[in-house]
Coordinates of C-alpha atoms in Angstrom, one line a residue:
Chain A
M3 CA 23.2 -37.8 7.5
N4 CA 26.5 -36.6 8.8
Y5 CA 25.9 -33.5 10.9
S6 CA 29.4 -33.3 12.4
H7 CA 30.5 -30.4 10.0
Y8 CA 27.3 -28.5 10.2
N9 CA 27.4 -24.8 11.2
T10 CA 24.4 -22.8 12.6
I11 CA 22.8 -22.0 9.3
D12 CA 23.2 -25.5 8.0
F13 CA 21.3 -26.8 11.0
V14 CA 18.7 -24.0 10.6
K15 CA 18.1 -25.1 7.0
D16 CA 17.8 -28.8 7.8
D17 CA 14.4 -30.4 7.8
F18 CA 15.1 -33.1 10.3
F19 CA 16.6 -30.5 12.7
C20 CA 13.6 -28.2 12.3
R21 CA 11.3 -31.1 12.9
W22 CA 13.0 -31.6 16.3
V23 CA 12.7 -28.0 17.2
Q24 CA 9.2 -27.5 15.9
N25 CA 7.4 -30.8 16.6
P26 CA 9.7 -32.9 18.8
D27 CA 8.9 -36.5 19.1
K28 CA 10.6 -39.5 20.6
H29 CA 12.6 -40.3 17.5
T30 CA 14.0 -36.8 17.0
N31 CA 14.6 -36.3 20.7
T32 CA 16.6 -39.4 20.9
F33 CA 18.6 -38.6 17.8
W34 CA 19.6 -35.1 18.8
Q35 CA 20.2 -35.7 22.4
D36 CA 22.4 -38.6 21.4
F37 CA 24.2 -36.4 18.8
M38 CA 24.9 -33.7 21.3
R39 CA 26.3 -36.3 23.7
K40 CA 28.6 -37.6 21.0
H41 CA 29.6 -34.1 19.7
P42 CA 29.8 -31.8 22.7
E43 CA 31.6 -29.2 20.6
K44 CA 28.4 -28.8 18.6
R45 CA 26.2 -28.0 21.6
T46 CA 26.5 -24.2 21.4
V47 CA 25.9 -24.3 17.6
I48 CA 22.8 -26.5 18.1
L49 CA 21.3 -24.3 20.8
E50 CA 21.9 -21.2 18.7
A51 CA 20.3 -22.9 15.7
K52 CA 17.4 -24.0 17.9
S53 CA 16.7 -20.4 19.1
L54 CA 17.0 -19.1 15.5
V55 CA 14.5 -21.6 14.2
K56 CA 12.0 -20.6 17.0
T57 CA 12.6 -16.8 16.5
L58 CA 12.1 -17.1 12.7
G59 CA 8.9 -19.0 13.5
T60 CA 7.4 -15.7 14.5
M61 CA 8.1 -14.1 11.2
Q62 CA 4.6 -13.6 9.7
T63 CA 2.1 -10.9 9.2
T64 CA -1.4 -10.9 10.5
P65 CA -4.3 -8.8 9.2
I66 CA -5.4 -6.3 11.8
D67 CA -8.8 -7.9 12.2
E68 CA -8.1 -11.6 11.5
D69 CA -11.3 -12.9 12.9
A70 CA -13.4 -10.6 10.8
S71 CA -11.6 -11.8 7.7
L72 CA -12.1 -15.4 8.6
E73 CA -15.8 -14.9 9.1
R74 CA -16.2 -12.9 6.0
M75 CA -14.6 -15.6 3.9
W76 CA -16.5 -18.4 5.5
S77 CA -19.9 -16.7 5.2
G78 CA -19.4 -16.7 1.4
V79 CA -18.4 -20.4 1.4
E80 CA -21.3 -21.3 3.7
L81 CA -23.7 -19.6 1.4
E82 CA -22.5 -21.6 -1.5
M83 CA -23.0 -24.8 0.4
Q84 CA -26.6 -23.8 1.2
T85 CA -27.4 -23.0 -2.4
S86 CA -26.3 -26.3 -3.7
E87 CA -28.5 -27.9 -1.1
A88 CA -31.6 -25.9 -0.6
P89 CA -32.6 -24.0 -3.8
S90 CA -35.9 -22.7 -2.5
Y91 CA -34.4 -21.3 0.7
W92 CA -31.7 -19.8 -1.4
R93 CA -33.9 -18.1 -3.9
R94 CA -35.9 -16.4 -1.2
F95 CA -32.9 -14.9 0.5
Q96 CA -30.4 -14.6 -2.2
W97 CA -30.5 -10.8 -2.4
Q98 CA -30.2 -10.2 1.3
L99 CA -27.5 -12.7 1.7
A100 CA -25.6 -13.0 -1.5
A101 CA -22.4 -11.4 -2.1
S102 CA -23.8 -9.5 -5.0
V103 CA -22.6 -7.2 -7.6
L104 CA -24.3 -4.0 -8.5
L105 CA -23.2 -2.5 -11.7
L106 CA -24.3 0.4 -13.7
I107 CA -22.8 1.2 -17.0
G108 CA -23.5 4.6 -18.5
L109 CA -23.4 4.9 -22.3
G110 CA -24.7 8.4 -22.8
Y111 CA -23.2 8.7 -26.2
W112 CA -25.0 5.6 -27.5
T113 CA -28.3 6.5 -25.9
N114 CA -28.3 10.0 -27.3
Y115 CA -27.1 8.8 -30.7
Y116 CA -29.9 6.3 -31.1
Q117 CA -32.6 8.6 -29.9
R118 CA -31.8 10.7 -32.9
E119 CA -31.1 7.9 -35.3
D120 CA -34.0 5.5 -34.9
R121 CA -33.5 2.3 -32.8
N122 CA -32.3 0.1 -35.5
Y123 CA -28.8 -0.5 -34.2
E124 CA -26.6 -3.5 -33.8
I125 CA -25.7 -5.3 -30.6
P126 CA -21.9 -5.2 -30.2
Q127 CA -20.3 -8.4 -31.3
L128 CA -17.2 -10.4 -30.4
A129 CA -14.8 -12.0 -32.8
N130 CA -15.7 -15.4 -31.4
Y131 CA -19.4 -14.6 -31.4
N132 CA -21.2 -17.9 -31.6
R133 CA -24.2 -17.9 -34.0
E134 CA -25.3 -21.4 -33.0
V135 CA -26.3 -20.2 -29.6
E136 CA -29.9 -19.2 -29.0
F137 CA -30.1 -15.6 -27.7
I138 CA -32.6 -13.6 -25.8
E139 CA -33.0 -9.9 -26.6
N140 CA -34.6 -7.3 -24.4
Q141 CA -35.3 -3.8 -25.3
N142 CA -36.7 -1.1 -23.0
T143 CA -38.8 1.3 -25.1
S144 CA -40.9 2.5 -22.1
N145 CA -40.2 5.5 -19.9
Q146 CA -39.9 3.2 -16.9
P147 CA -36.8 1.2 -16.0
M148 CA -37.2 -2.4 -16.9
S149 CA -36.0 -5.2 -14.8
I150 CA -34.8 -8.5 -16.1
K151 CA -34.0 -11.7 -14.3
M152 CA -31.5 -14.0 -15.9
S153 CA -31.2 -17.8 -15.7
D154 CA -28.2 -17.6 -13.3
G155 CA -30.1 -15.4 -10.8
S156 CA -28.5 -12.1 -11.9
E157 CA -30.7 -9.1 -12.3
I158 CA -30.4 -6.3 -14.8
V159 CA -32.3 -3.0 -14.8
L160 CA -32.5 -1.4 -18.3
Q161 CA -32.9 2.3 -18.6
K162 CA -34.9 3.9 -21.4
N163 CA -33.7 3.1 -24.9
T164 CA -31.5 0.4 -23.8
R165 CA -31.1 -3.0 -25.4
I166 CA -29.5 -6.2 -24.1
K167 CA -28.7 -9.6 -25.6
Y168 CA -27.6 -12.7 -23.9
P169 CA -27.7 -16.5 -24.4
K170 CA -30.8 -18.3 -23.2
V171 CA -28.4 -20.7 -21.4
F172 CA -25.0 -19.3 -20.5
E173 CA -21.9 -21.1 -21.6
K174 CA -20.2 -23.4 -19.1
T175 CA -17.3 -21.2 -18.4
K176 CA -18.6 -17.7 -18.6
R177 CA -21.7 -15.5 -18.6
E178 CA -21.6 -13.0 -21.4
V179 CA -24.1 -10.2 -22.2
Y180 CA -24.1 -7.6 -24.9
L181 CA -25.3 -4.1 -24.0
V182 CA -26.3 -0.9 -25.8
G183 CA -27.4 1.9 -23.5
E184 CA -27.4 2.3 -19.8
A185 CA -28.0 -0.5 -17.3
F186 CA -27.7 -1.4 -13.7
F187 CA -26.4 -4.9 -12.9
K188 CA -26.8 -7.0 -9.9
V189 CA -24.7 -10.1 -10.6
K190 CA -24.9 -13.3 -8.7
R191 CA -21.4 -14.3 -7.6
N192 CA -20.0 -17.4 -9.3
P193 CA -16.2 -17.5 -9.4
Q194 CA -16.2 -20.3 -12.0
K195 CA -18.3 -18.4 -14.4
P196 CA -17.2 -14.8 -14.7
F197 CA -19.8 -12.3 -15.7
I198 CA -18.7 -10.2 -18.7
I199 CA -20.5 -7.3 -20.3
Y200 CA -19.6 -6.3 -23.8
T201 CA -20.4 -2.8 -25.0
K202 CA -19.3 -1.2 -28.2
K203 CA -15.9 -0.1 -26.9
L204 CA -15.5 -1.8 -23.6
I205 CA -15.4 -5.2 -22.0
T206 CA -16.3 -5.1 -18.4
Q207 CA -15.7 -8.2 -16.2
V208 CA -16.9 -8.6 -12.6
L209 CA -14.1 -9.8 -10.4
G210 CA -14.7 -9.3 -6.7
T211 CA -17.3 -10.5 -4.2
S212 CA -19.6 -7.8 -3.3
F213 CA -19.8 -4.4 -4.9
T214 CA -21.7 -1.6 -6.5
I215 CA -20.8 0.3 -9.6
K216 CA -22.4 3.6 -10.3
A217 CA -22.2 5.6 -13.5
N218 CA -22.5 9.2 -14.3
P219 CA -23.4 9.0 -18.0
D220 CA -21.2 11.2 -20.1
I221 CA -22.2 12.5 -23.4
E222 CA -19.1 11.5 -25.4
E223 CA -17.5 8.6 -23.7
E224 CA -18.2 5.2 -22.3
R225 CA -17.6 5.0 -18.5
V226 CA -17.6 2.5 -15.7
I227 CA -17.6 3.7 -12.1
V228 CA -17.0 1.5 -9.1
K229 CA -18.4 2.2 -5.7
T230 CA -17.4 -0.9 -3.8
G231 CA -15.8 -4.1 -5.0
K232 CA -13.9 -4.7 -8.2
V233 CA -14.3 -5.0 -11.9
S234 CA -11.9 -5.2 -14.8
V235 CA -12.3 -3.2 -18.0
L236 CA -10.7 -3.6 -21.4
S237 CA -11.3 -1.8 -24.6
Q238 CA -12.6 -3.8 -27.5
T239 CA -9.9 -2.3 -29.7
E240 CA -7.2 -3.7 -27.4
L241 CA -8.8 -7.1 -27.6
S242 CA -9.0 -7.2 -31.3
N243 CA -5.5 -5.8 -31.7
Q244 CA -4.0 -8.4 -29.6
N245 CA -6.1 -11.3 -30.9
S246 CA -6.3 -12.4 -27.4
K247 CA -8.9 -14.9 -26.4
S248 CA -9.4 -13.8 -22.8
S249 CA -9.9 -10.3 -21.7
I250 CA -8.7 -10.9 -18.2
T251 CA -5.2 -11.9 -19.1
N252 CA -4.7 -9.0 -21.4
P253 CA -2.0 -6.7 -20.2
N254 CA -4.1 -3.6 -21.1
T255 CA -6.8 -4.6 -18.8
V256 CA -7.6 -1.9 -16.2
I257 CA -8.7 -3.0 -12.8
V258 CA -11.2 -0.6 -11.2
T259 CA -11.7 -0.5 -7.5
P260 CA -13.9 1.7 -5.3
N261 CA -13.8 5.5 -5.8
Q262 CA -12.1 5.0 -9.2
E263 CA -13.6 5.2 -12.6
V264 CA -12.4 4.3 -16.0
L265 CA -13.2 6.3 -19.0
Y266 CA -12.8 5.4 -22.7
E267 CA -11.5 8.5 -24.3
L268 CA -12.7 8.6 -27.9
S269 CA -10.1 11.1 -29.0
K270 CA -7.2 9.0 -27.8
A271 CA -9.0 5.7 -28.2
K272 CA -7.7 4.6 -24.8
L273 CA -8.8 3.8 -21.3
V274 CA -8.1 6.4 -18.6
K275 CA -8.3 5.6 -15.0
K276 CA -9.3 8.4 -12.6
I277 CA -10.5 9.1 -9.2
V278 CA -14.2 9.8 -9.1
E279 CA -15.3 13.4 -8.6
T280 CA -16.5 12.9 -5.0
P281 CA -14.9 9.8 -3.5
E282 CA -17.1 8.3 -0.8
I283 CA -15.9 6.7 2.4
L284 CA -15.9 2.9 1.9
T285 CA -18.5 1.2 4.0
E286 CA -16.1 -1.2 5.7
A287 CA -13.9 1.7 6.8
S288 CA -16.6 4.2 7.9
D289 CA -17.4 3.5 11.5
S290 CA -14.0 3.8 13.2
Q291 CA -12.7 6.8 11.4
T292 CA -13.2 10.3 12.9
F293 CA -10.7 12.4 11.0
I294 CA -10.2 14.6 14.1
Y295 CA -6.5 15.1 14.7
Q296 CA -4.3 16.5 17.5
N297 CA -0.6 16.5 16.7
A298 CA -1.1 13.6 14.4
S299 CA 1.7 12.6 12.1
L300 CA 1.1 13.3 8.4
A301 CA 1.8 9.6 7.7
S302 CA -1.0 8.5 10.0
V303 CA -3.4 11.0 8.4
F304 CA -2.5 9.7 4.9
S305 CA -2.9 6.2 6.1
D306 CA -6.4 7.0 7.4
L307 CA -7.3 8.6 4.0
E308 CA -5.9 5.6 2.1
K309 CA -8.0 3.2 4.1
A310 CA -11.1 5.3 4.1
Y311 CA -11.2 6.0 0.4
G312 CA -9.2 3.0 -1.0
I313 CA -7.0 5.5 -2.9
K314 CA -3.3 5.2 -2.8
I315 CA -1.3 8.2 -1.6
I316 CA 2.4 8.3 -2.6
Y317 CA 4.8 10.5 -0.7
D318 CA 8.3 10.6 0.7
S319 CA 7.7 9.5 4.3
K320 CA 11.2 10.6 5.4
L321 CA 10.9 14.1 4.0
Y322 CA 7.6 14.7 5.8
E323 CA 8.5 13.0 9.0
D324 CA 8.1 16.0 11.2
C325 CA 4.8 17.2 9.7
T326 CA 1.9 17.2 12.1
I327 CA -1.8 17.8 11.6
N328 CA -4.3 19.5 14.0
G329 CA -7.9 19.9 13.1
N330 CA -11.2 18.4 12.3
L331 CA -11.4 17.1 8.7
S332 CA -14.6 15.0 9.3
D333 CA -17.1 17.0 7.4
E334 CA -15.1 17.4 4.2
T335 CA -14.9 15.5 1.0
M336 CA -11.7 13.7 0.2
F337 CA -10.4 16.5 -2.0
D338 CA -11.4 19.1 0.7
K339 CA -9.5 17.1 3.2
L340 CA -6.4 17.1 0.9
N341 CA -6.8 20.9 0.3
S342 CA -6.9 21.5 4.1
I343 CA -3.8 19.4 4.5
S344 CA -2.1 21.4 1.8
K345 CA -3.0 24.6 3.5
I346 CA -1.8 23.4 6.9
T347 CA 1.5 21.9 5.7
G348 CA 2.3 23.9 2.6
L349 CA 2.5 20.7 0.6
S350 CA 0.8 20.2 -2.7
Y351 CA -0.9 17.2 -4.3
Q352 CA -1.5 15.9 -7.7
V353 CA -3.8 13.2 -9.0
F354 CA -2.2 10.8 -11.4
D355 CA -3.7 7.6 -12.7
A356 CA -6.1 7.2 -9.8
Q357 CA -3.3 7.8 -7.3
I358 CA -2.5 10.9 -5.2
I359 CA 1.1 12.2 -5.3
I360 CA 2.3 14.5 -2.6
S361 CA 5.1 17.0 -3.3
G362 CA 6.7 20.0 -1.6
Q363 CA 9.6 20.9 0.6
G364 CA 8.4 19.8 4.0
C365 CA 6.3 21.7 6.5
N366 CA 6.3 25.4 6.8
Y367 CA 5.9 26.2 10.4
Chain B
M21 CA -14.1 -27.7 18.3
A22 CA -17.1 -29.9 18.8
F23 CA -16.1 -32.6 16.3
N24 CA -12.5 -33.1 17.1
S25 CA -12.7 -36.8 17.7
L26 CA -14.7 -37.7 14.6
H27 CA -11.7 -37.7 12.3
N28 CA -8.2 -38.8 13.0
S29 CA -6.0 -38.3 9.9
D30 CA -5.9 -35.7 7.1
L31 CA -6.9 -38.5 4.7
E32 CA -10.0 -39.4 6.7
I33 CA -11.2 -35.8 7.0
W34 CA -10.5 -35.3 3.3
Q35 CA -12.5 -38.3 2.2
S36 CA -15.4 -37.4 4.4
F37 CA -15.4 -33.9 2.9
K38 CA -15.3 -35.4 -0.6
K39 CA -18.5 -37.4 0.2
G40 CA -20.2 -34.1 1.1
D41 CA -19.7 -34.0 4.8
K42 CA -20.1 -30.4 5.7
I43 CA -18.7 -30.8 9.2
A44 CA -15.5 -32.2 7.7
F45 CA -15.3 -29.3 5.3
A46 CA -15.9 -26.8 8.0
K47 CA -13.2 -28.4 10.0
I48 CA -10.7 -28.1 7.2
Y49 CA -11.6 -24.4 7.0
Q50 CA -11.2 -24.0 10.7
L51 CA -7.9 -25.8 10.8
H52 CA -6.3 -24.1 7.8
A53 CA -8.0 -20.8 6.8
K54 CA -6.0 -18.8 9.4
S55 CA -2.7 -20.1 8.2
L56 CA -3.7 -19.5 4.6
L57 CA -4.7 -15.9 5.4
N58 CA -1.4 -15.3 7.2
Y59 CA 0.6 -16.8 4.4
G60 CA -1.3 -14.7 1.8
V61 CA -0.8 -11.5 3.8
T62 CA 2.9 -12.2 4.5
L63 CA 3.4 -12.5 0.8
R64 CA 2.2 -9.0 0.6
I65 CA 1.1 -9.3 -3.0
S66 CA -1.4 -6.5 -2.6
S67 CA -2.0 -3.8 0.0
N68 CA -5.6 -4.7 -0.4
L69 CA -6.5 -7.5 2.1
S70 CA -9.6 -8.4 0.0
V71 CA -7.4 -9.8 -2.8
V72 CA -6.1 -12.4 -0.4
E73 CA -9.6 -12.9 1.1
D74 CA -11.2 -13.3 -2.3
C75 CA -8.6 -15.9 -3.3
I76 CA -9.1 -18.0 -0.2
Q77 CA -12.8 -17.8 -0.4
D78 CA -12.7 -18.8 -4.1
L79 CA -10.4 -21.6 -3.2
F80 CA -12.8 -23.1 -0.6
L81 CA -15.8 -22.5 -3.0
E82 CA -14.1 -24.4 -5.7
L83 CA -13.1 -27.2 -3.3
W84 CA -16.7 -27.6 -2.3
Q85 CA -18.1 -27.4 -5.8
S86 CA -15.6 -29.9 -7.2
R87 CA -15.3 -32.1 -4.1
E88 CA -16.3 -35.2 -5.9
N89 CA -13.6 -35.0 -8.5
L90 CA -10.7 -34.1 -6.1
A91 CA -7.7 -36.4 -5.7
D92 CA -7.1 -37.8 -2.2
T93 CA -4.5 -36.2 0.0
D94 CA -2.9 -36.9 3.3
A95 CA -1.4 -33.5 3.6
I96 CA -4.3 -31.0 3.5
K97 CA -2.4 -28.0 4.6
F98 CA 0.2 -28.5 1.9
Y99 CA -2.5 -29.1 -0.7
L100 CA -4.2 -25.9 0.3
F101 CA -1.1 -23.8 0.3
R102 CA -0.1 -25.0 -3.2
A103 CA -3.6 -24.2 -4.5
L104 CA -3.7 -20.8 -2.8
K105 CA -0.2 -19.9 -4.2
N106 CA -1.4 -20.8 -7.7
K107 CA -4.5 -18.7 -7.3
L108 CA -2.7 -15.7 -6.0
M109 CA -0.1 -15.8 -8.8
R110 CA -2.9 -16.0 -11.4
T111 CA -4.8 -13.1 -9.7
V112 CA -1.8 -10.9 -9.3
K113 CA -0.7 -11.5 -12.9
Y114 CA -3.4 -9.5 -14.3
D115 CA -3.8 -7.2 -11.3
F116 CA -0.3 -5.9 -11.2
S117 CA 1.5 -7.0 -14.3
R118 CA 1.6 -3.4 -15.5
N119 CA 3.2 -2.0 -12.4
T120 CA 5.3 -4.7 -10.8
D121 CA 7.1 -2.2 -8.6
E122 CA 3.9 -2.1 -6.5
I123 CA 4.8 -5.5 -5.2
D124 CA 7.7 -4.4 -3.1
E125 CA 6.8 -0.8 -2.7
L126 CA 4.0 -1.6 -0.3
S127 CA 5.0 -0.7 3.2
G128 CA 3.0 -3.3 4.9
G129 CA 3.2 -1.4 8.2
D130 CA 0.0 0.5 7.5
L131 CA -2.5 -2.1 6.9
F132 CA -1.0 -5.0 8.8
E133 CA 0.6 -5.6 12.1
A134 CA 3.3 -8.2 12.5
S135 CA 2.3 -10.8 15.0
I136 CA 5.7 -10.4 16.6
E137 CA 4.4 -7.3 18.1
R138 CA 1.7 -9.2 19.8
I139 CA 4.0 -11.6 21.4
L140 CA 5.8 -10.1 24.4
I141 CA 7.3 -8.0 25.9
E142 CA 7.6 -5.9 28.9
E143 CA 11.2 -5.1 28.5
E144 CA 11.6 -2.1 26.2
S145 CA 15.1 -2.9 24.8
Q146 CA 14.0 -6.3 23.8
K147 CA 11.0 -5.0 22.1
E148 CA 13.1 -2.6 20.1
R149 CA 15.4 -5.4 19.0
L150 CA 12.4 -7.5 17.9
E151 CA 11.1 -4.5 16.1
R152 CA 14.4 -4.3 14.3
L153 CA 14.1 -7.9 13.3
K154 CA 10.6 -7.4 12.1
I155 CA 11.7 -4.4 10.0
A156 CA 14.5 -6.5 8.6
F157 CA 12.0 -9.3 7.7
D158 CA 9.8 -6.7 6.0
G159 CA 12.8 -5.6 4.0
L160 CA 13.5 -9.0 2.6
S161 CA 12.5 -9.7 -1.0
Q162 CA 9.1 -11.2 -1.5
R163 CA 10.5 -14.7 -2.2
Q164 CA 12.9 -14.6 0.8
R165 CA 10.0 -13.5 3.1
E166 CA 7.9 -16.3 1.6
V167 CA 10.5 -19.0 2.2
I168 CA 11.1 -17.9 5.8
N169 CA 7.4 -17.8 6.5
L170 CA 6.8 -21.2 4.9
K171 CA 9.7 -22.9 6.6
Y172 CA 9.6 -21.6 10.1
Y173 CA 6.1 -20.3 10.7
H174 CA 4.2 -22.8 8.7
Q175 CA 6.8 -25.5 9.2
F176 CA 6.8 -27.0 5.8
S177 CA 9.7 -29.3 4.7
N178 CA 12.1 -28.1 2.0
T179 CA 10.6 -30.5 -0.5
Q180 CA 7.1 -29.1 0.1
I181 CA 8.4 -25.6 -0.1
A182 CA 10.0 -26.4 -3.4
E183 CA 6.6 -27.4 -4.8
I184 CA 4.7 -24.5 -3.4
M185 CA 7.2 -22.0 -4.7
E186 CA 7.9 -23.9 -7.9
L187 CA 11.6 -24.1 -7.2
N188 CA 14.0 -27.0 -7.2
Y189 CA 15.1 -28.5 -4.0
A190 CA 18.6 -27.0 -3.9
S191 CA 17.2 -23.5 -4.7
V192 CA 15.1 -23.6 -1.5
G193 CA 18.2 -24.1 0.6
N194 CA 20.0 -21.3 -1.2
L195 CA 17.0 -19.0 -0.8
I196 CA 16.9 -19.7 2.9
Q197 CA 20.6 -19.0 3.2
K198 CA 20.3 -15.7 1.4
A199 CA 17.3 -14.7 3.5
L200 CA 19.2 -15.4 6.7
M201 CA 22.3 -13.5 5.4
S202 CA 20.3 -10.4 4.6
L203 CA 18.4 -10.6 7.9
R204 CA 21.8 -10.6 9.6
Q205 CA 23.1 -7.9 7.4
S206 CA 20.2 -5.5 7.7
I207 CA 20.2 -5.6 11.4
H208 CA 23.9 -4.9 11.5
I209 CA 24.9 -7.4 14.1
S210 CA 26.6 -10.8 14.1
I211 CA 24.5 -13.9 14.1
H212 CA 25.8 -14.7 17.6
F213 CA 24.6 -11.4 19.0
F214 CA 21.4 -11.8 17.1
L215 CA 20.9 -15.2 18.8
L216 CA 21.8 -13.9 22.2
I217 CA 19.1 -11.3 21.9
F218 CA 16.4 -13.7 21.3
S219 CA 17.4 -16.7 23.2
S220 CA 15.8 -15.3 26.4
F221 CA 12.3 -15.0 25.0
I222 CA 12.4 -18.3 23.3
R223 CA 12.7 -20.1 26.5

């Protein structure tokens, strides 16, 4: 390699040069010291390039609590290693230890409808519904919730007048269940076999590691509400329209995260994402946050809210640079907090597509 | 680490892990999970840290589950980076395909702190200058940030970067060049001045 015409940036880009700066060894040391001896005019350029490589080596971003992240990830991996080894131990502790999924889907419309109609209704079906597979069907006709354990370790609690159907043995690549009514899901995590719930209008897929979904059954619509964690929802019509094989890659899939809900609006036949009525502070954010402010910048208050509720707030940070907040917002709900901030600053907010958008002229002091 | 001397090369650790050696697997995690996390976060694909965490966790879960079928490697870090990149791209595809602007809109400053702030410095003026460089770095396009992070922080070769980023070899060089140019431009000073500023702390 002829380095005699290299400029600073040429050196900075060069692998062999970087190796010398980053991990010098005998070979690279000899070469570059020799090169500088032979080309004294390149000394300055080389020293510059060397500093630049080292400076650029600090360009990275670190999560605020890196160690907690590393521990969190490892605990999930470790658990999986234990399960593959010691099934009895695993079975005993899986619910305390497992990254589990709690899911409750409310289908008030269906429940009400079938109470009137008789219970002779059909389980929703997929286009690629496989008739060869042997299915198990459970129906809860009692007044008590009915709990079912599935072959993969997942647990489902069926409410009154709810029916569920699932293969005796799940397929290799996915776990699919068909549901009519209202149910609460506790899904055993298995990234290689996504858990998918088909209802008449929706396809709900469990994505994240550990979460709860709560529903507030509506009369007219199907609804999925997320408390912690993450699920994806797609409407059945979208799936059949697009003839897509996989729900998760469909561009119309809506990802629902904590404090958000997705609603299938019958009138518009589409999915609408909203913020839940009373967002709750996410468990992982709850301890450190006081919401008591003295001359706090608006940006820091918004950042606290975003972290606490997992809801994105959109605003023009330059415009509101000088706004400060004083006060105690700790006992209020998220929307109360926003109303208080509006009163203090004269700004207004709007909820749009599960995000909060701040508008107004700046602060009126 | 207690088991440092048990394995010498990447290939040896990898082969032990493939045979089901949990200590070897834990060592791979300890050696590389932090780098993977920093890479994922620096990409700033999502403001939600758990997206990156989930991907890394899934990556290691899948490694363990399919350990018997994995090919040998003598460059574990490179192997893991490539796998994580694939995973993140797949995840983000359905997560953000509808509002791609989210990718660069994220400010980053709220949820993450740049490590550069941890390093150093008593002297205020120098701190300010580093802060400016950090801001300039944050202002780079995602791919420029990625290439700078892979090359200088994670110290991959241009050939390896080409594979991780799915670019050809020449494009890696061009991308680095562009990133350096925009860094220089956005901090409004000549590269010489830029170097002078940092040469003291590099010592």
